[in-house]
Amino acid sequence: MNVKKSLCAWMLAMAGVLVAADQDAALREAQRRERGGQAAEAAKVFRNVYGDAQAPAHQRLAALCGLLRTDTARLAEWSRTGLGSKDELWSGTVAQALALLPPDRIESARAAWMKQLPPAALLKVMRAVVHVKSPAAKAFLADALAKCADPAVRRFALEGTGRVGAADDVPMLLTWMHGDDAEAAEAARRGLIQLGDVKADAALVGKLKGYEKDPAFLAKLLDVLAVRNALGHAPAIVPFLSHADGAVRVQAFRLLGQQGRYAEQAAVLAAAMKAADGKERREARKAVAKIARRAGGVQFKARRIGNCRTEACGVADFNGDGRPDVVAGPFLYLAPEFRPQKIRDVQTDVKENGKGYAHDFMNLPLDVDADGRLDVVSGNWFTKETWWFRNVLPQAGLWPKHVIEQTGNIETGLLVDLDGDGKATDLLPDTTHTCLYRLGKGGTLGGHFARDTVSSDRCDMGRGCGDLNGDGRNDVLTPNAWYEQTADGGWKRHPYDIGFSDGGRALGHASNLIVFDVNGDGLNDILVSSAHKYGIFWCEQLKEQGAQGELRFRRHVIDDTWSQAHYLGWADIDGDGVPEIVTGKRFMAHNGGDPDEDGRLGIYYYDFTPGPNPQFRKYVISFDAGISVGLNVECVDLDGDGDLDLVTTGKWGGPVILENKTK
């Protein structure tokens, strides 16, 4: 009897296996037809699999998702079927599949969904559409807000608008925030806080005066700006320090404590002297202290951990103990003692007078071989090669050297994120040609890299990466042209003039180029310096384009009082939410010929007030102390105290740690 039962069970199991195998084949065939543009034929197969009650649940779910993509006429019906499932896996997967439909499909189905889907199902689709940031999401939310009276749908539509909306949504969200429905008002407030459009801050600030006679709401709106950390609008906030309502004054002090600079110092101090007791007085004191600290500048304490005459350094946790280490020249300096440990041979010709070069032009931490340990990507002007050194810790001895490619003369290099995956693993070396080296993209160079030739045109030194034209894709910048990353991953050259276009040499070579919206107008600008002459600049992107649609720029001088700013760092070292320029004088960069090349050494940072007329202010980190900035300066929290420290090295010896004493 037991044998018969076992045999029956085996036969049933085998039948299930055969059904599953048949349906797997059917699904593959349906997907093949779908890829070939045969949607109707694919839908027939998907319907057969979904209608087979004996098929495993995961196959029926896959078939249902296929029907959402191919059975256009019954999209609303299939949507309702899947979203109505009590199985969260089913309903969640279906919602995600709907969100991934082409935007035009979502647009065409939106009206039917509004009519046929119950609020709970509609809410699932809205969440998924917002989560994947579908281009159709904003219109979908607006439609739901207008046509669905369900409170949960309304609340999510308001908050979700903040995740996918823009500055033009500010009036609508303000209207709801000012309304009588407390839950909807709170959702609108959260939506305003989450708006990612840089123009949203200006739009909110522009609405402040309209609520001057409604102090309770005005205070709430100032609080929204404070939570958003809406920087660059301090001048517009100053008048509210004298508002008749105490809650408004409290929020104005709070905002100015976040973003006030030297220009607002006197106004804040005068208002603080008149501040009422209690919360207003405490917030006033905080604002005065924060502005004064920024006005006085961040203090640093220097610690020289080596005396190697080299000009490039890297900082990362190389031994996996959770603390950042330093690599420069032939040595690795392990935290916290930072004793030198030789990991490679580096030729150096630097003399006591600073002439000559160390054959070490970049040190970029990168896990090249995906073994969980950070390696070092380096290169050399003279051998014209780019290498990577494999981390063999905890073993002692030299790290094995692997040639990536004969790249040509290397000035320095950057690790950038070109594919938008959030990982800066693409190598952009500063060479005479413009190439990218993509890690793990099917390449064989150095065992792990693939070359992406951006341009074979010869180019002067200076490279950068950022979304210059605002299309959501990072571009590559050089001193006299930028290369647009196209939708298909190609590159389109656009010449421009940022002061280096006179044969590419009007100001000598450029430093690295930083992309940032300096004046808050929604257009990304460029920060750059002359690597071998005088001048640090910001290049304003103009709204008026050229006759052929080319981007145009106007150059503004930040500082032209010292020479050889060969590198620009870009980091928030004073903790106010706005990055600062961090740079310093390179010593004897060309061994003769550069202006003031052997002048007094200085390291500086430039704080600035964002806005239509950005103001930069120079602070001295170190001066005439034998510390220079070579080819880079690293900004990283070395001691774990929550502020950014600096690491630099140069021909006068290093590395040198500059400890930030803010905290």
mmCIF file with all atom_site columns, C-alpha atoms in Angstrom, residues 356-514:
data_model
loop_
_atom_site.group_PDB
_atom_site.id
_atom_site.type_symbol
_atom_site.label_atom_id
_atom_site.label_alt_id
_atom_site.label_comp_id
_atom_site.label_asym_id
_atom_site.label_entity_id
_atom_site.label_seq_id
_atom_site.pdbx_PDB_ins_code
_atom_site.Cartn_x
_atom_site.Cartn_y
_atom_site.Cartn_z
_atom_site.occupancy
_atom_site.B_iso_or_equiv
_atom_site.pdbx_formal_charge
_atom_site.auth_seq_id
_atom_site.auth_comp_id
_atom_site.auth_asym_id
_atom_site.auth_atom_id
_atom_site.pdbx_PDB_model_num
ATOM 1   C CA . GLY A 1 356 ? 62.242 67.615 -10.781 1.00 0.00 ? 356 GLY A CA 1
ATOM 2   C CA . TYR A 1 357 ? 59.345 65.187 -10.563 1.00 0.00 ? 357 TYR A CA 1
ATOM 3   C CA . ALA A 1 358 ? 58.243 62.084 -8.745  1.00 0.00 ? 358 ALA A CA 1
ATOM 4   C CA . HIS A 1 359 ? 56.925 59.585 -11.283 1.00 0.00 ? 359 HIS A CA 1
ATOM 5   C CA . ASP A 1 360 ? 53.593 59.302 -9.467  1.00 0.00 ? 360 ASP A CA 1
ATOM 6   C CA . PHE A 1 361 ? 50.813 61.480 -10.856 1.00 0.00 ? 361 PHE A CA 1
ATOM 7   C CA . MET A 1 362 ? 47.631 59.988 -9.400  1.00 0.00 ? 362 MET A CA 1
ATOM 8   C CA . ASN A 1 363 ? 46.613 57.549 -6.671  1.00 0.00 ? 363 ASN A CA 1
ATOM 9   C CA . LEU A 1 364 ? 42.957 56.559 -7.003  1.00 0.00 ? 364 LEU A CA 1
ATOM 10  C CA . PRO A 1 365 ? 41.499 53.935 -4.629  1.00 0.00 ? 365 PRO A CA 1
ATOM 11  C CA . LEU A 1 366 ? 39.441 51.388 -6.563  1.00 0.00 ? 366 LEU A CA 1
ATOM 12  C CA . ASP A 1 367 ? 38.638 47.698 -6.086  1.00 0.00 ? 367 ASP A CA 1
ATOM 13  C CA . VAL A 1 368 ? 39.763 46.680 -9.553  1.00 0.00 ? 368 VAL A CA 1
ATOM 14  C CA . ASP A 1 369 ? 39.648 42.881 -9.172  1.00 0.00 ? 369 ASP A CA 1
ATOM 15  C CA . ALA A 1 370 ? 36.451 42.795 -7.039  1.00 0.00 ? 370 ALA A CA 1
ATOM 16  C CA . ASP A 1 371 ? 38.131 40.922 -4.185  1.00 0.00 ? 371 ASP A CA 1
ATOM 17  C CA . GLY A 1 372 ? 36.785 43.282 -1.514  1.00 0.00 ? 372 GLY A CA 1
ATOM 18  C CA . ARG A 1 373 ? 40.103 45.139 -1.067  1.00 0.00 ? 373 ARG A CA 1
ATOM 19  C CA . LEU A 1 374 ? 40.777 48.578 -2.504  1.00 0.00 ? 374 LEU A CA 1
ATOM 20  C CA . ASP A 1 375 ? 43.634 48.693 -4.991  1.00 0.00 ? 375 ASP A CA 1
ATOM 21  C CA . VAL A 1 376 ? 45.422 51.796 -6.319  1.00 0.00 ? 376 VAL A CA 1
ATOM 22  C CA . VAL A 1 377 ? 45.111 53.155 -9.871  1.00 0.00 ? 377 VAL A CA 1
ATOM 23  C CA . SER A 1 378 ? 48.115 55.253 -10.793 1.00 0.00 ? 378 SER A CA 1
ATOM 24  C CA . GLY A 1 379 ? 49.943 56.702 -13.767 1.00 0.00 ? 379 GLY A CA 1
ATOM 25  C CA . ASN A 1 380 ? 53.008 58.542 -14.957 1.00 0.00 ? 380 ASN A CA 1
ATOM 26  C CA . TRP A 1 381 ? 53.656 61.430 -17.297 1.00 0.00 ? 381 TRP A CA 1
ATOM 27  C CA . PHE A 1 382 ? 57.038 60.108 -18.378 1.00 0.00 ? 382 PHE A CA 1
ATOM 28  C CA . THR A 1 383 ? 56.356 56.439 -19.078 1.00 0.00 ? 383 THR A CA 1
ATOM 29  C CA . LYS A 1 384 ? 52.962 57.383 -20.574 1.00 0.00 ? 384 LYS A CA 1
ATOM 30  C CA . GLU A 1 385 ? 51.285 54.431 -18.843 1.00 0.00 ? 385 GLU A CA 1
ATOM 31  C CA . THR A 1 386 ? 48.342 53.899 -16.537 1.00 0.00 ? 386 THR A CA 1
ATOM 32  C CA . TRP A 1 387 ? 48.627 51.100 -13.976 1.00 0.00 ? 387 TRP A CA 1
ATOM 33  C CA . TRP A 1 388 ? 46.839 49.497 -11.086 1.00 0.00 ? 388 TRP A CA 1
ATOM 34  C CA . PHE A 1 389 ? 48.536 48.012 -8.041  1.00 0.00 ? 389 PHE A CA 1
ATOM 35  C CA . ARG A 1 390 ? 46.829 44.982 -6.497  1.00 0.00 ? 390 ARG A CA 1
ATOM 36  C CA . ASN A 1 391 ? 46.269 45.161 -2.743  1.00 0.00 ? 391 ASN A CA 1
ATOM 37  C CA . VAL A 1 392 ? 47.838 42.091 -1.074  1.00 0.00 ? 392 VAL A CA 1
ATOM 38  C CA . LEU A 1 393 ? 47.191 43.081 2.551   1.00 0.00 ? 393 LEU A CA 1
ATOM 39  C CA . PRO A 1 394 ? 47.556 41.676 5.154   1.00 0.00 ? 394 PRO A CA 1
ATOM 40  C CA . GLN A 1 395 ? 50.636 40.271 3.414   1.00 0.00 ? 395 GLN A CA 1
ATOM 41  C CA . ALA A 1 396 ? 53.752 42.404 3.498   1.00 0.00 ? 396 ALA A CA 1
ATOM 42  C CA . GLY A 1 397 ? 55.783 43.303 0.452   1.00 0.00 ? 397 GLY A CA 1
ATOM 43  C CA . LEU A 1 398 ? 55.279 45.123 -2.817  1.00 0.00 ? 398 LEU A CA 1
ATOM 44  C CA . TRP A 1 399 ? 51.890 45.178 -4.483  1.00 0.00 ? 399 TRP A CA 1
ATOM 45  C CA . PRO A 1 400 ? 51.850 43.564 -7.976  1.00 0.00 ? 400 PRO A CA 1
ATOM 46  C CA . LYS A 1 401 ? 51.754 46.123 -10.779 1.00 0.00 ? 401 LYS A CA 1
ATOM 47  C CA . HIS A 1 402 ? 49.434 45.689 -13.782 1.00 0.00 ? 402 HIS A CA 1
ATOM 48  C CA . VAL A 1 403 ? 49.495 47.923 -16.861 1.00 0.00 ? 403 VAL A CA 1
ATOM 49  C CA . ILE A 1 404 ? 46.056 49.113 -17.974 1.00 0.00 ? 404 ILE A CA 1
ATOM 50  C CA . GLU A 1 405 ? 47.216 50.751 -21.178 1.00 0.00 ? 405 GLU A CA 1
ATOM 51  C CA . GLN A 1 406 ? 49.806 52.988 -22.806 1.00 0.00 ? 406 GLN A CA 1
ATOM 52  C CA . THR A 1 407 ? 47.608 56.056 -22.410 1.00 0.00 ? 407 THR A CA 1
ATOM 53  C CA . GLY A 1 408 ? 50.055 58.839 -23.234 1.00 0.00 ? 408 GLY A CA 1
ATOM 54  C CA . ASN A 1 409 ? 51.349 61.587 -20.948 1.00 0.00 ? 409 ASN A CA 1
ATOM 55  C CA . ILE A 1 410 ? 49.250 61.571 -17.753 1.00 0.00 ? 410 ILE A CA 1
ATOM 56  C CA . GLU A 1 411 ? 48.787 64.820 -15.836 1.00 0.00 ? 411 GLU A CA 1
ATOM 57  C CA . THR A 1 412 ? 46.434 63.285 -13.273 1.00 0.00 ? 412 THR A CA 1
ATOM 58  C CA . GLY A 1 413 ? 43.045 61.556 -13.307 1.00 0.00 ? 413 GLY A CA 1
ATOM 59  C CA . LEU A 1 414 ? 39.566 61.293 -11.794 1.00 0.00 ? 414 LEU A CA 1
ATOM 60  C CA . LEU A 1 415 ? 37.190 58.490 -10.868 1.00 0.00 ? 415 LEU A CA 1
ATOM 61  C CA . VAL A 1 416 ? 33.753 59.389 -12.222 1.00 0.00 ? 416 VAL A CA 1
ATOM 62  C CA . ASP A 1 417 ? 30.263 57.902 -12.542 1.00 0.00 ? 417 ASP A CA 1
ATOM 63  C CA . LEU A 1 418 ? 29.235 58.012 -16.190 1.00 0.00 ? 418 LEU A CA 1
ATOM 64  C CA . ASP A 1 419 ? 26.489 55.388 -16.242 1.00 0.00 ? 419 ASP A CA 1
ATOM 65  C CA . GLY A 1 420 ? 24.585 56.776 -13.264 1.00 0.00 ? 420 GLY A CA 1
ATOM 66  C CA . ASP A 1 421 ? 24.840 53.648 -11.127 1.00 0.00 ? 421 ASP A CA 1
ATOM 67  C CA . GLY A 1 422 ? 26.028 55.690 -8.153  1.00 0.00 ? 422 GLY A CA 1
ATOM 68  C CA . LYS A 1 423 ? 29.523 54.173 -8.283  1.00 0.00 ? 423 LYS A CA 1
ATOM 69  C CA . ALA A 1 424 ? 32.540 56.237 -9.361  1.00 0.00 ? 424 ALA A CA 1
ATOM 70  C CA . THR A 1 425 ? 34.383 53.395 -11.081 1.00 0.00 ? 425 THR A CA 1
ATOM 71  C CA . ASP A 1 426 ? 35.062 54.969 -14.482 1.00 0.00 ? 426 ASP A CA 1
ATOM 72  C CA . LEU A 1 427 ? 38.627 56.246 -14.879 1.00 0.00 ? 427 LEU A CA 1
ATOM 73  C CA . LEU A 1 428 ? 38.997 59.616 -16.641 1.00 0.00 ? 428 LEU A CA 1
ATOM 74  C CA . PRO A 1 429 ? 42.750 60.223 -17.030 1.00 0.00 ? 429 PRO A CA 1
ATOM 75  C CA . ASP A 1 430 ? 44.008 63.677 -17.943 1.00 0.00 ? 430 ASP A CA 1
ATOM 76  C CA . THR A 1 431 ? 45.880 62.767 -21.112 1.00 0.00 ? 431 THR A CA 1
ATOM 77  C CA . THR A 1 432 ? 46.485 64.364 -24.500 1.00 0.00 ? 432 THR A CA 1
ATOM 78  C CA . HIS A 1 433 ? 43.441 62.504 -25.820 1.00 0.00 ? 433 HIS A CA 1
ATOM 79  C CA . THR A 1 434 ? 40.120 62.113 -24.055 1.00 0.00 ? 434 THR A CA 1
ATOM 80  C CA . CYS A 1 435 ? 39.373 58.537 -23.084 1.00 0.00 ? 435 CYS A CA 1
ATOM 81  C CA . LEU A 1 436 ? 37.445 56.734 -20.368 1.00 0.00 ? 436 LEU A CA 1
ATOM 82  C CA . TYR A 1 437 ? 38.411 53.404 -18.916 1.00 0.00 ? 437 TYR A CA 1
ATOM 83  C CA . ARG A 1 438 ? 35.314 51.497 -17.806 1.00 0.00 ? 438 ARG A CA 1
ATOM 84  C CA . LEU A 1 439 ? 35.778 48.992 -15.030 1.00 0.00 ? 439 LEU A CA 1
ATOM 85  C CA . GLY A 1 440 ? 34.093 45.647 -15.518 1.00 0.00 ? 440 GLY A CA 1
ATOM 86  C CA . LYS A 1 441 ? 32.373 46.607 -18.775 1.00 0.00 ? 441 LYS A CA 1
ATOM 87  C CA . GLY A 1 442 ? 33.578 43.605 -20.722 1.00 0.00 ? 442 GLY A CA 1
ATOM 88  C CA . GLY A 1 443 ? 37.037 44.935 -21.285 1.00 0.00 ? 443 GLY A CA 1
ATOM 89  C CA . THR A 1 444 ? 40.375 43.223 -21.230 1.00 0.00 ? 444 THR A CA 1
ATOM 90  C CA . LEU A 1 445 ? 42.734 46.137 -20.599 1.00 0.00 ? 445 LEU A CA 1
ATOM 91  C CA . GLY A 1 446 ? 44.691 45.431 -17.463 1.00 0.00 ? 446 GLY A CA 1
ATOM 92  C CA . GLY A 1 447 ? 42.453 42.411 -17.099 1.00 0.00 ? 447 GLY A CA 1
ATOM 93  C CA . HIS A 1 448 ? 39.445 44.493 -16.053 1.00 0.00 ? 448 HIS A CA 1
ATOM 94  C CA . PHE A 1 449 ? 39.027 47.721 -18.064 1.00 0.00 ? 449 PHE A CA 1
ATOM 95  C CA . ALA A 1 450 ? 37.517 48.649 -21.418 1.00 0.00 ? 450 ALA A CA 1
ATOM 96  C CA . ARG A 1 451 ? 38.516 51.836 -23.248 1.00 0.00 ? 451 ARG A CA 1
ATOM 97  C CA . ASP A 1 452 ? 35.802 54.272 -24.326 1.00 0.00 ? 452 ASP A CA 1
ATOM 98  C CA . THR A 1 453 ? 37.327 56.837 -26.664 1.00 0.00 ? 453 THR A CA 1
ATOM 99  C CA . VAL A 1 454 ? 35.457 60.088 -26.092 1.00 0.00 ? 454 VAL A CA 1
ATOM 100 C CA . SER A 1 455 ? 37.599 61.991 -28.612 1.00 0.00 ? 455 SER A CA 1
ATOM 101 C CA . SER A 1 456 ? 40.843 61.316 -30.442 1.00 0.00 ? 456 SER A CA 1
ATOM 102 C CA . ASP A 1 457 ? 41.448 65.065 -30.872 1.00 0.00 ? 457 ASP A CA 1
ATOM 103 C CA . ARG A 1 458 ? 44.551 66.319 -29.121 1.00 0.00 ? 458 ARG A CA 1
ATOM 104 C CA . CYS A 1 459 ? 43.610 68.377 -26.081 1.00 0.00 ? 459 CYS A CA 1
ATOM 105 C CA . ASP A 1 460 ? 45.277 70.475 -23.410 1.00 0.00 ? 460 ASP A CA 1
ATOM 106 C CA . MET A 1 461 ? 45.234 69.345 -19.801 1.00 0.00 ? 461 MET A CA 1
ATOM 107 C CA . GLY A 1 462 ? 42.168 69.689 -17.579 1.00 0.00 ? 462 GLY A CA 1
ATOM 108 C CA . ARG A 1 463 ? 39.232 67.277 -17.293 1.00 0.00 ? 463 ARG A CA 1
ATOM 109 C CA . GLY A 1 464 ? 35.889 67.223 -15.561 1.00 0.00 ? 464 GLY A CA 1
ATOM 110 C CA . CYS A 1 465 ? 32.636 65.309 -15.388 1.00 0.00 ? 465 CYS A CA 1
ATOM 111 C CA . GLY A 1 466 ? 29.081 66.461 -14.726 1.00 0.00 ? 466 GLY A CA 1
ATOM 112 C CA . ASP A 1 467 ? 25.672 67.052 -16.271 1.00 0.00 ? 467 ASP A CA 1
ATOM 113 C CA . LEU A 1 468 ? 26.404 70.304 -18.072 1.00 0.00 ? 468 LEU A CA 1
ATOM 114 C CA . ASN A 1 469 ? 23.243 70.509 -20.190 1.00 0.00 ? 469 ASN A CA 1
ATOM 115 C CA . GLY A 1 470 ? 20.774 69.210 -17.586 1.00 0.00 ? 470 GLY A CA 1
ATOM 116 C CA . ASP A 1 471 ? 19.608 66.118 -19.494 1.00 0.00 ? 471 ASP A CA 1
ATOM 117 C CA . GLY A 1 472 ? 20.230 63.767 -16.583 1.00 0.00 ? 472 GLY A CA 1
ATOM 118 C CA . ARG A 1 473 ? 23.405 62.247 -18.065 1.00 0.00 ? 473 ARG A CA 1
ATOM 119 C CA . ASN A 1 474 ? 26.929 63.134 -16.990 1.00 0.00 ? 474 ASN A CA 1
ATOM 120 C CA . ASP A 1 475 ? 29.126 64.678 -19.658 1.00 0.00 ? 475 ASP A CA 1
ATOM 121 C CA . VAL A 1 476 ? 32.909 64.955 -20.042 1.00 0.00 ? 476 VAL A CA 1
ATOM 122 C CA . LEU A 1 477 ? 34.565 68.382 -19.965 1.00 0.00 ? 477 LEU A CA 1
ATOM 123 C CA . THR A 1 478 ? 37.908 69.622 -21.308 1.00 0.00 ? 478 THR A CA 1
ATOM 124 C CA . PRO A 1 479 ? 39.301 73.206 -21.329 1.00 0.00 ? 479 PRO A CA 1
ATOM 125 C CA . ASN A 1 480 ? 37.929 74.040 -24.770 1.00 0.00 ? 480 ASN A CA 1
ATOM 126 C CA . ALA A 1 481 ? 35.120 71.573 -25.478 1.00 0.00 ? 481 ALA A CA 1
ATOM 127 C CA . TRP A 1 482 ? 32.560 69.476 -23.668 1.00 0.00 ? 482 TRP A CA 1
ATOM 128 C CA . TYR A 1 483 ? 31.394 66.076 -24.813 1.00 0.00 ? 483 TYR A CA 1
ATOM 129 C CA . GLU A 1 484 ? 27.715 65.364 -24.449 1.00 0.00 ? 484 GLU A CA 1
ATOM 130 C CA . GLN A 1 485 ? 26.837 61.825 -23.408 1.00 0.00 ? 485 GLN A CA 1
ATOM 131 C CA . THR A 1 486 ? 24.053 60.843 -25.779 1.00 0.00 ? 486 THR A CA 1
ATOM 132 C CA . ALA A 1 487 ? 21.125 58.555 -24.990 1.00 0.00 ? 487 ALA A CA 1
ATOM 133 C CA . ASP A 1 488 ? 22.831 55.645 -26.748 1.00 0.00 ? 488 ASP A CA 1
ATOM 134 C CA . GLY A 1 489 ? 26.037 56.061 -24.733 1.00 0.00 ? 489 GLY A CA 1
ATOM 135 C CA . GLY A 1 490 ? 27.953 57.879 -27.481 1.00 0.00 ? 490 GLY A CA 1
ATOM 136 C CA . TRP A 1 491 ? 29.697 61.241 -27.358 1.00 0.00 ? 491 TRP A CA 1
ATOM 137 C CA . LYS A 1 492 ? 28.961 64.491 -29.195 1.00 0.00 ? 492 LYS A CA 1
ATOM 138 C CA . ARG A 1 493 ? 31.559 67.265 -29.211 1.00 0.00 ? 493 ARG A CA 1
ATOM 139 C CA . HIS A 1 494 ? 30.566 70.859 -28.435 1.00 0.00 ? 494 HIS A CA 1
ATOM 140 C CA . PRO A 1 495 ? 33.238 73.559 -28.507 1.00 0.00 ? 495 PRO A CA 1
ATOM 141 C CA . TYR A 1 496 ? 32.957 76.334 -25.912 1.00 0.00 ? 496 TYR A CA 1
ATOM 142 C CA . ASP A 1 497 ? 34.947 79.265 -24.593 1.00 0.00 ? 497 ASP A CA 1
ATOM 143 C CA . ILE A 1 498 ? 35.717 79.416 -20.857 1.00 0.00 ? 498 ILE A CA 1
ATOM 144 C CA . GLY A 1 499 ? 38.958 81.328 -21.231 1.00 0.00 ? 499 GLY A CA 1
ATOM 145 C CA . PHE A 1 500 ? 41.172 78.521 -22.508 1.00 0.00 ? 500 PHE A CA 1
ATOM 146 C CA . SER A 1 501 ? 40.166 78.619 -26.173 1.00 0.00 ? 501 SER A CA 1
ATOM 147 C CA . ASP A 1 502 ? 42.935 80.771 -27.642 1.00 0.00 ? 502 ASP A CA 1
ATOM 148 C CA . GLY A 1 503 ? 44.633 77.809 -29.164 1.00 0.00 ? 503 GLY A CA 1
ATOM 149 C CA . GLY A 1 504 ? 43.778 76.110 -25.893 1.00 0.00 ? 504 GLY A CA 1
ATOM 150 C CA . ARG A 1 505 ? 46.486 78.101 -24.124 1.00 0.00 ? 505 ARG A CA 1
ATOM 151 C CA . ALA A 1 506 ? 45.169 81.530 -23.221 1.00 0.00 ? 506 ALA A CA 1
ATOM 152 C CA . LEU A 1 507 ? 45.510 80.761 -19.519 1.00 0.00 ? 507 LEU A CA 1
ATOM 153 C CA . GLY A 1 508 ? 47.815 77.796 -19.695 1.00 0.00 ? 508 GLY A CA 1
ATOM 154 C CA . HIS A 1 509 ? 46.524 74.401 -18.765 1.00 0.00 ? 509 HIS A CA 1
ATOM 155 C CA . ALA A 1 510 ? 43.352 74.095 -16.734 1.00 0.00 ? 510 ALA A CA 1
ATOM 156 C CA . SER A 1 511 ? 42.833 72.375 -13.438 1.00 0.00 ? 511 SER A CA 1
ATOM 157 C CA . ASN A 1 512 ? 40.074 69.818 -13.045 1.00 0.00 ? 512 ASN A CA 1
ATOM 158 C CA . LEU A 1 513 ? 36.695 71.275 -14.026 1.00 0.00 ? 513 LEU A CA 1
ATOM 159 C CA . ILE A 1 514 ? 33.811 71.196 -11.515 1.00 0.00 ? 514 ILE A CA 1
#
